[in-house]
Short mmCIF file of C-alpha atoms in Angstrom, two decimals:
data_model
loop_
_atom_site.label_atom_id
_atom_site.label_comp_id
_atom_site.label_asym_id
_atom_site.label_seq_id
_atom_site.Cartn_x
_atom_site.Cartn_y
_atom_site.Cartn_z
CA MET C 1 85.04 142.23 142.07
CA SER C 2 83.82 141.52 138.57
CA SER C 3 84.06 138.00 137.12
CA ASN C 4 83.98 136.45 133.66
CA ARG C 5 80.31 135.72 134.12
CA GLU C 6 79.15 139.00 135.42
CA ARG C 7 76.59 140.90 133.45
CA ASN C 8 76.15 143.91 135.66
CA ASP C 9 74.39 146.83 134.08
CA TRP C 10 76.41 149.93 133.43
CA LYS C 11 75.12 152.31 135.97
CA ALA C 12 77.47 155.27 136.25
CA GLY C 13 77.53 155.55 133.15
CA ARG C 14 100.81 143.25 122.22
CA LYS C 15 106.67 141.74 119.42
CA GLN C 16 106.72 139.44 122.06
CA SER C 17 107.85 136.25 120.42
CA ALA C 18 106.27 133.04 121.56
CA ARG C 19 107.66 129.63 121.25
CA SER C 20 104.61 127.63 122.00
CA GLY C 21 104.77 125.33 118.98
CA PRO C 22 104.90 121.56 119.01
CA LYS C 23 107.31 120.06 121.50
CA GLY C 24 109.17 118.19 118.77
CA PRO C 25 108.70 116.19 115.58
CA GLU C 26 106.62 113.11 115.69
CA LYS C 27 108.31 109.79 115.54
CA PRO C 28 107.41 107.93 112.37
CA GLY C 29 105.13 104.99 112.66
CA ARG C 30 103.44 106.04 115.87
CA LYS C 31 100.21 104.20 116.33
CA GLY C 32 97.25 106.26 115.28
CA ASP C 33 99.19 108.67 113.05
CA ARG C 34 97.77 109.21 109.60
CA PRO C 35 98.53 111.47 106.66
CA ALA C 36 97.22 115.00 106.85
CA PRO C 37 95.89 117.08 103.98
CA GLY C 38 98.24 119.31 101.99
CA GLY C 39 101.31 118.02 103.78
CA VAL C 40 100.37 119.58 107.11
CA ARG C 41 101.26 117.54 110.14
CA GLU C 42 98.86 115.36 112.03
CA ALA C 43 99.02 116.28 115.68
CA PRO C 44 100.06 113.56 118.11
CA ALA C 45 97.37 112.11 120.28
CA ALA C 46 99.30 112.80 123.46
CA ARG C 47 97.51 115.14 125.78
CA GLU C 48 98.94 118.51 126.76
CA GLY C 49 99.04 119.28 130.41
CA ARG C 50 96.74 117.87 133.05
CA ARG C 51 93.27 116.57 132.58
CA ASP C 52 90.23 117.61 134.55
CA GLY C 53 87.14 115.47 134.10
CA GLY C 54 88.06 114.60 130.51
CA ARG C 55 88.91 118.22 129.69
CA GLU C 56 92.49 119.29 129.07
CA ARG C 57 93.48 122.02 131.47
CA THR C 58 94.68 124.93 129.36
CA ASP C 59 94.57 128.60 130.24
CA PRO C 60 91.85 130.11 127.99
CA ASP C 61 93.72 133.42 128.07
CA SER C 62 96.49 131.79 125.99
CA LEU C 63 94.04 130.63 123.32
CA ILE C 64 92.17 132.22 120.43
CA TRP C 65 89.37 130.22 118.88
CA GLY C 66 86.69 130.60 116.22
CA ARG C 67 87.04 131.36 112.53
CA HIS C 68 87.08 135.18 112.53
CA PRO C 69 89.37 135.64 115.56
CA VAL C 70 91.88 133.03 114.38
CA LEU C 71 91.99 134.28 110.77
CA ALA C 72 92.57 137.82 112.04
CA ALA C 73 95.38 136.60 114.30
CA LEU C 74 97.03 134.69 111.43
CA ALA C 75 96.89 137.81 109.25
CA ASN C 76 98.41 140.03 111.97
CA PRO C 77 102.12 140.61 111.09
CA ALA C 78 102.91 140.93 114.80
CA ARG C 79 102.08 137.25 115.23
CA ARG C 80 104.44 136.02 112.50
CA GLY C 81 106.30 133.01 113.88
CA MET C 82 104.20 133.12 117.04
CA GLY C 83 101.95 130.45 118.41
CA ARG C 84 100.67 126.97 117.72
CA LEU C 85 97.84 126.63 115.24
CA MET C 86 95.53 123.63 115.53
CA ALA C 87 92.71 122.88 113.09
CA THR C 88 90.40 120.11 112.01
CA ALA C 89 91.26 118.43 108.69
CA ASP C 90 88.64 120.40 106.75
CA ARG C 91 89.78 123.72 108.21
CA ALA C 92 93.46 122.92 107.57
CA THR C 93 92.65 122.22 103.93
CA GLU C 94 90.73 125.49 103.68
CA LEU C 95 93.57 127.49 105.22
CA GLU C 96 96.10 126.11 102.72
CA ARG C 97 93.79 126.35 99.72
CA ASP C 98 92.87 129.96 100.40
CA ASN C 99 96.40 131.06 101.42
CA LEU C 100 95.26 132.05 104.89
CA LEU C 101 98.19 130.62 106.87
CA HIS C 102 100.49 133.65 106.36
CA GLY C 103 103.56 131.53 107.06
CA HIS C 104 102.17 129.66 110.05
CA ALA C 105 102.31 125.88 110.35
CA VAL C 106 99.11 124.01 111.11
CA GLU C 107 98.52 120.80 113.04
CA VAL C 108 95.51 118.65 112.26
CA VAL C 109 93.56 117.86 115.41
CA GLU C 110 90.26 116.11 115.93
CA ALA C 111 87.35 118.40 116.77
CA ASP C 112 86.66 116.76 120.11
CA ARG C 113 90.23 117.39 121.24
CA LEU C 114 89.94 121.06 120.33
CA ALA C 115 86.80 121.20 122.45
CA ARG C 116 88.66 119.72 125.43
CA LEU C 117 91.15 122.59 125.27
CA LEU C 118 88.44 125.21 125.65
CA PRO C 119 85.97 126.29 128.32
CA PRO C 120 82.67 124.40 128.31
CA GLY C 121 80.35 125.62 125.58
CA ALA C 122 83.05 127.46 123.59
CA VAL C 123 82.45 127.24 119.83
CA HIS C 124 85.80 126.70 118.10
CA GLN C 125 84.58 126.21 114.50
CA GLY C 126 87.51 123.88 113.90
CA LEU C 127 90.25 126.40 114.77
CA VAL C 128 92.30 127.00 117.93
CA PHE C 129 95.45 129.17 118.06
CA LYS C 130 97.67 128.99 121.16
CA VAL C 131 99.48 132.31 121.52
CA ARG C 132 101.41 134.61 123.81
CA PRO C 133 100.16 138.13 124.59
CA LEU C 134 100.78 140.86 122.08
CA GLU C 135 102.63 143.94 123.18
CA GLY C 136 100.50 147.05 123.30
CA VAL C 137 101.36 150.26 121.51
CA ASP C 138 102.76 153.29 123.32
CA LEU C 139 100.24 155.89 124.41
CA ASP C 140 102.08 158.51 122.34
CA GLU C 141 101.32 156.50 119.19
CA LEU C 142 97.63 157.07 119.85
CA ALA C 143 97.88 160.55 121.32
CA ARG C 144 99.75 162.25 118.50
CA PRO C 145 98.54 163.58 116.24
CA ALA C 146 95.26 164.34 117.95
CA ARG C 147 92.54 163.34 115.54
CA GLY C 148 89.46 161.17 115.46
CA LEU C 149 88.26 159.08 118.38
CA LEU C 150 89.81 157.01 121.15
CA VAL C 151 88.16 154.87 123.82
CA MET C 152 89.46 154.50 127.37
CA LEU C 153 88.22 151.71 129.65
CA ASP C 154 88.38 152.36 133.38
CA GLN C 155 88.88 148.91 134.96
CA LEU C 156 86.38 147.01 132.87
CA THR C 157 87.02 143.36 133.63
CA ASP C 158 84.30 141.33 131.92
CA PRO C 159 85.90 139.78 128.78
CA GLN C 160 82.71 139.72 126.75
CA ASN C 161 81.90 143.36 127.50
CA VAL C 162 85.45 144.41 126.61
CA GLY C 163 85.40 142.25 123.47
CA ALA C 164 82.14 143.84 122.34
CA ILE C 165 83.61 147.32 122.91
CA PHE C 166 86.66 146.43 120.80
CA ARG C 167 84.32 145.35 118.01
CA SER C 168 82.25 148.55 118.19
CA THR C 169 85.36 150.74 118.44
CA LEU C 170 86.75 149.25 115.23
CA ALA C 171 83.37 149.36 113.49
CA PHE C 172 82.93 153.10 114.14
CA GLY C 173 86.44 153.98 112.97
CA ALA C 174 88.06 154.93 116.26
CA ARG C 175 91.86 154.88 116.35
CA GLY C 176 92.39 152.66 119.37
CA ILE C 177 91.63 151.68 122.95
CA ILE C 178 93.42 152.57 126.18
CA VAL C 179 93.21 150.29 129.21
CA GLN C 180 94.83 150.09 132.61
CA ASP C 181 97.52 147.43 132.56
CA ARG C 182 96.70 145.67 135.83
CA HIS C 183 92.93 145.80 135.66
CA SER C 184 91.97 144.56 132.21
CA PRO C 185 91.47 141.08 130.79
CA ALA C 186 93.84 139.40 128.33
CA LEU C 187 93.18 140.07 124.67
CA ALA C 188 92.52 136.38 124.01
CA GLY C 189 90.05 133.75 125.18
CA PRO C 190 86.40 134.78 125.40
CA LEU C 191 87.33 138.43 124.82
CA ALA C 192 88.93 137.66 121.44
CA LYS C 193 86.00 135.47 120.47
CA THR C 194 83.50 138.24 121.22
CA ALA C 195 85.67 140.84 119.46
CA ALA C 196 85.58 138.72 116.26
CA GLY C 197 89.09 139.77 115.20
CA ALA C 198 88.99 143.41 116.35
CA THR C 199 91.72 142.84 118.97
CA GLU C 200 94.14 141.98 116.13
CA ARG C 201 93.35 145.07 114.08
CA LEU C 202 92.81 147.78 116.69
CA PRO C 203 95.79 149.31 118.53
CA CYS C 204 95.61 148.99 122.30
CA ALA C 205 97.71 151.01 124.74
CA ARG C 206 98.17 149.65 128.26
CA VAL C 207 99.03 152.32 130.80
CA THR C 208 99.81 152.25 134.49
CA ASN C 209 97.76 155.28 135.52
CA LEU C 210 94.63 156.36 133.67
CA SER C 211 94.45 159.80 135.23
CA ARG C 212 98.01 160.57 134.16
CA ALA C 213 97.21 159.23 130.68
CA LEU C 214 94.22 161.56 130.46
CA ARG C 215 96.37 164.57 131.29
CA THR C 216 98.82 163.49 128.57
CA LEU C 217 95.96 163.27 126.10
CA GLN C 218 94.62 166.69 127.11
CA ASP C 219 98.08 168.23 126.62
CA ALA C 220 98.13 166.68 123.14
CA GLY C 221 94.83 168.35 122.23
CA TRP C 222 92.20 165.73 123.02
CA HIS C 223 88.76 166.52 124.41
CA ILE C 224 87.92 164.04 127.19
CA VAL C 225 84.29 162.96 127.64
CA GLY C 226 83.45 160.59 130.46
CA LEU C 227 80.23 158.61 130.33
CA ASP C 228 78.31 159.01 133.56
CA GLY C 229 74.63 158.46 134.22
CA GLN C 230 74.59 161.61 136.35
CA GLY C 231 76.56 163.74 133.90
CA GLU C 232 75.73 167.43 133.67
CA ALA C 233 75.41 167.33 129.87
CA THR C 234 73.76 164.98 127.44
CA LEU C 235 76.01 163.07 125.08
CA ASP C 236 74.81 165.19 122.18
CA GLU C 237 75.71 168.38 124.05
CA ALA C 238 79.13 167.13 125.12
CA LEU C 239 80.33 165.96 121.71
CA ASP C 240 81.60 167.99 118.77
CA SER C 241 84.14 167.68 115.97
CA ARG C 242 87.20 167.93 118.21
CA PRO C 243 89.46 164.88 118.70
CA THR C 244 87.66 163.02 121.46
CA VAL C 245 88.41 160.37 124.04
CA LEU C 246 85.35 158.48 125.30
CA VAL C 247 85.93 157.17 128.83
CA MET C 248 83.80 154.22 129.94
CA GLY C 249 83.49 153.22 133.58
CA SER C 250 83.53 149.74 135.04
CA GLU C 251 80.55 147.42 134.80
CA GLY C 252 79.40 147.93 138.36
CA ASP C 253 80.88 151.15 139.75
CA GLY C 254 81.25 153.42 136.75
CA LEU C 255 84.06 155.95 136.55
CA ARG C 256 86.40 156.19 139.51
CA ARG C 257 86.62 159.60 141.15
CA LEU C 258 90.10 160.60 139.93
CA VAL C 259 89.33 159.46 136.41
CA ALA C 260 86.10 161.44 136.39
CA GLU C 261 87.90 164.52 137.72
CA ASN C 262 90.32 164.40 134.79
CA CYS C 263 87.56 164.42 132.20
CA ASP C 264 86.64 167.70 130.54
CA THR C 265 82.96 166.78 130.53
CA LEU C 266 80.80 164.12 132.11
CA ALA C 267 77.96 163.16 129.81
CA ARG C 268 74.88 161.04 130.15
CA ILE C 269 72.89 159.09 127.58
CA PRO C 270 69.26 160.26 127.72
CA MET C 271 66.90 157.34 128.30
CA PRO C 272 63.33 158.50 127.76
CA GLY C 273 62.06 154.94 128.07
CA GLY C 274 62.42 155.17 131.83
CA PHE C 275 65.04 152.43 132.19
CA GLU C 276 67.91 153.80 134.23
CA SER C 277 70.91 151.98 132.78
CA LEU C 278 72.55 150.25 129.81
CA ASN C 279 75.08 147.45 129.67
CA VAL C 280 78.50 149.10 129.30
CA SER C 281 79.16 147.61 125.85
CA ASN C 282 75.80 148.93 124.63
CA ALA C 283 76.51 152.34 126.12
CA ALA C 284 79.89 152.37 124.35
CA ALA C 285 78.24 151.54 121.02
CA VAL C 286 75.76 154.39 121.45
CA ALA C 287 78.53 156.84 122.40
CA LEU C 288 80.74 155.75 119.50
CA TYR C 289 77.91 156.18 117.02
CA GLU C 290 77.09 159.66 118.28
CA ALA C 291 80.76 160.71 118.44
CA SER C 292 81.51 159.41 114.94
CA ARG C 293 78.50 161.31 113.62
CA LYS C 294 79.78 164.55 115.20
CA GLN C 295 83.28 163.91 113.79
CA ALA C 296 81.86 163.47 110.31
CA GLY C 297 79.85 166.66 110.63
#
């Protein structure tokens, strides 16, 4: 079973409204309160939830942190009215000055308190956004019309690998990502940090059955290419200008049998250097580059 720390090599190749804002207005005159810049509210010093060794116990999967991920979330219309935004005084001033709040309220919080909300070592850059999950798009929204590129992830569970794939998928102009609902990490926490805002801009469809989803995509005119280290064709041979779905297998086990059987072609990435495998996020970046080049041609 993969974990958030795993770094296994790749061998085989969404509006839901959230009301997670402040629990109520502060009482005037509370000890320790002080004015906040631009009229934003100074957060109370009371701790949320339980404490664990000086660290507030908060589910990282309900949090987005870091400048790029938080700014992307604030700009996402689907998050309007959703979530609780916390920022240091300097960041709160910047958000107001540069009109980056997009209707959200901001609480001023000391940097050390933000750090206590996050996993050890997380770099918040003065911004933490507590959110609820976004709803995904319907598969049909991605399937029709059939054009461009899509990426499907077969039970990838490492948040940083998935976050990196989101970033590459957006960078190379693909239309969206398809994941299996029960076997994929939340689009927040470390995944959102690694994706650097891509999870807010790239449509994601969550489906129950990947094999059934592949057949739906084939019926809609998509060419399905599964990445497999033992594939019968090279990536260059398997790709062309047709609308293409790139299917990436899990970090340790690669593509599952039924998923592989529903691909039109299994393709390998030639590795003349003699090293037998790539990390799955690196393999996805290579495949996306090659597929986007074929699409442009």
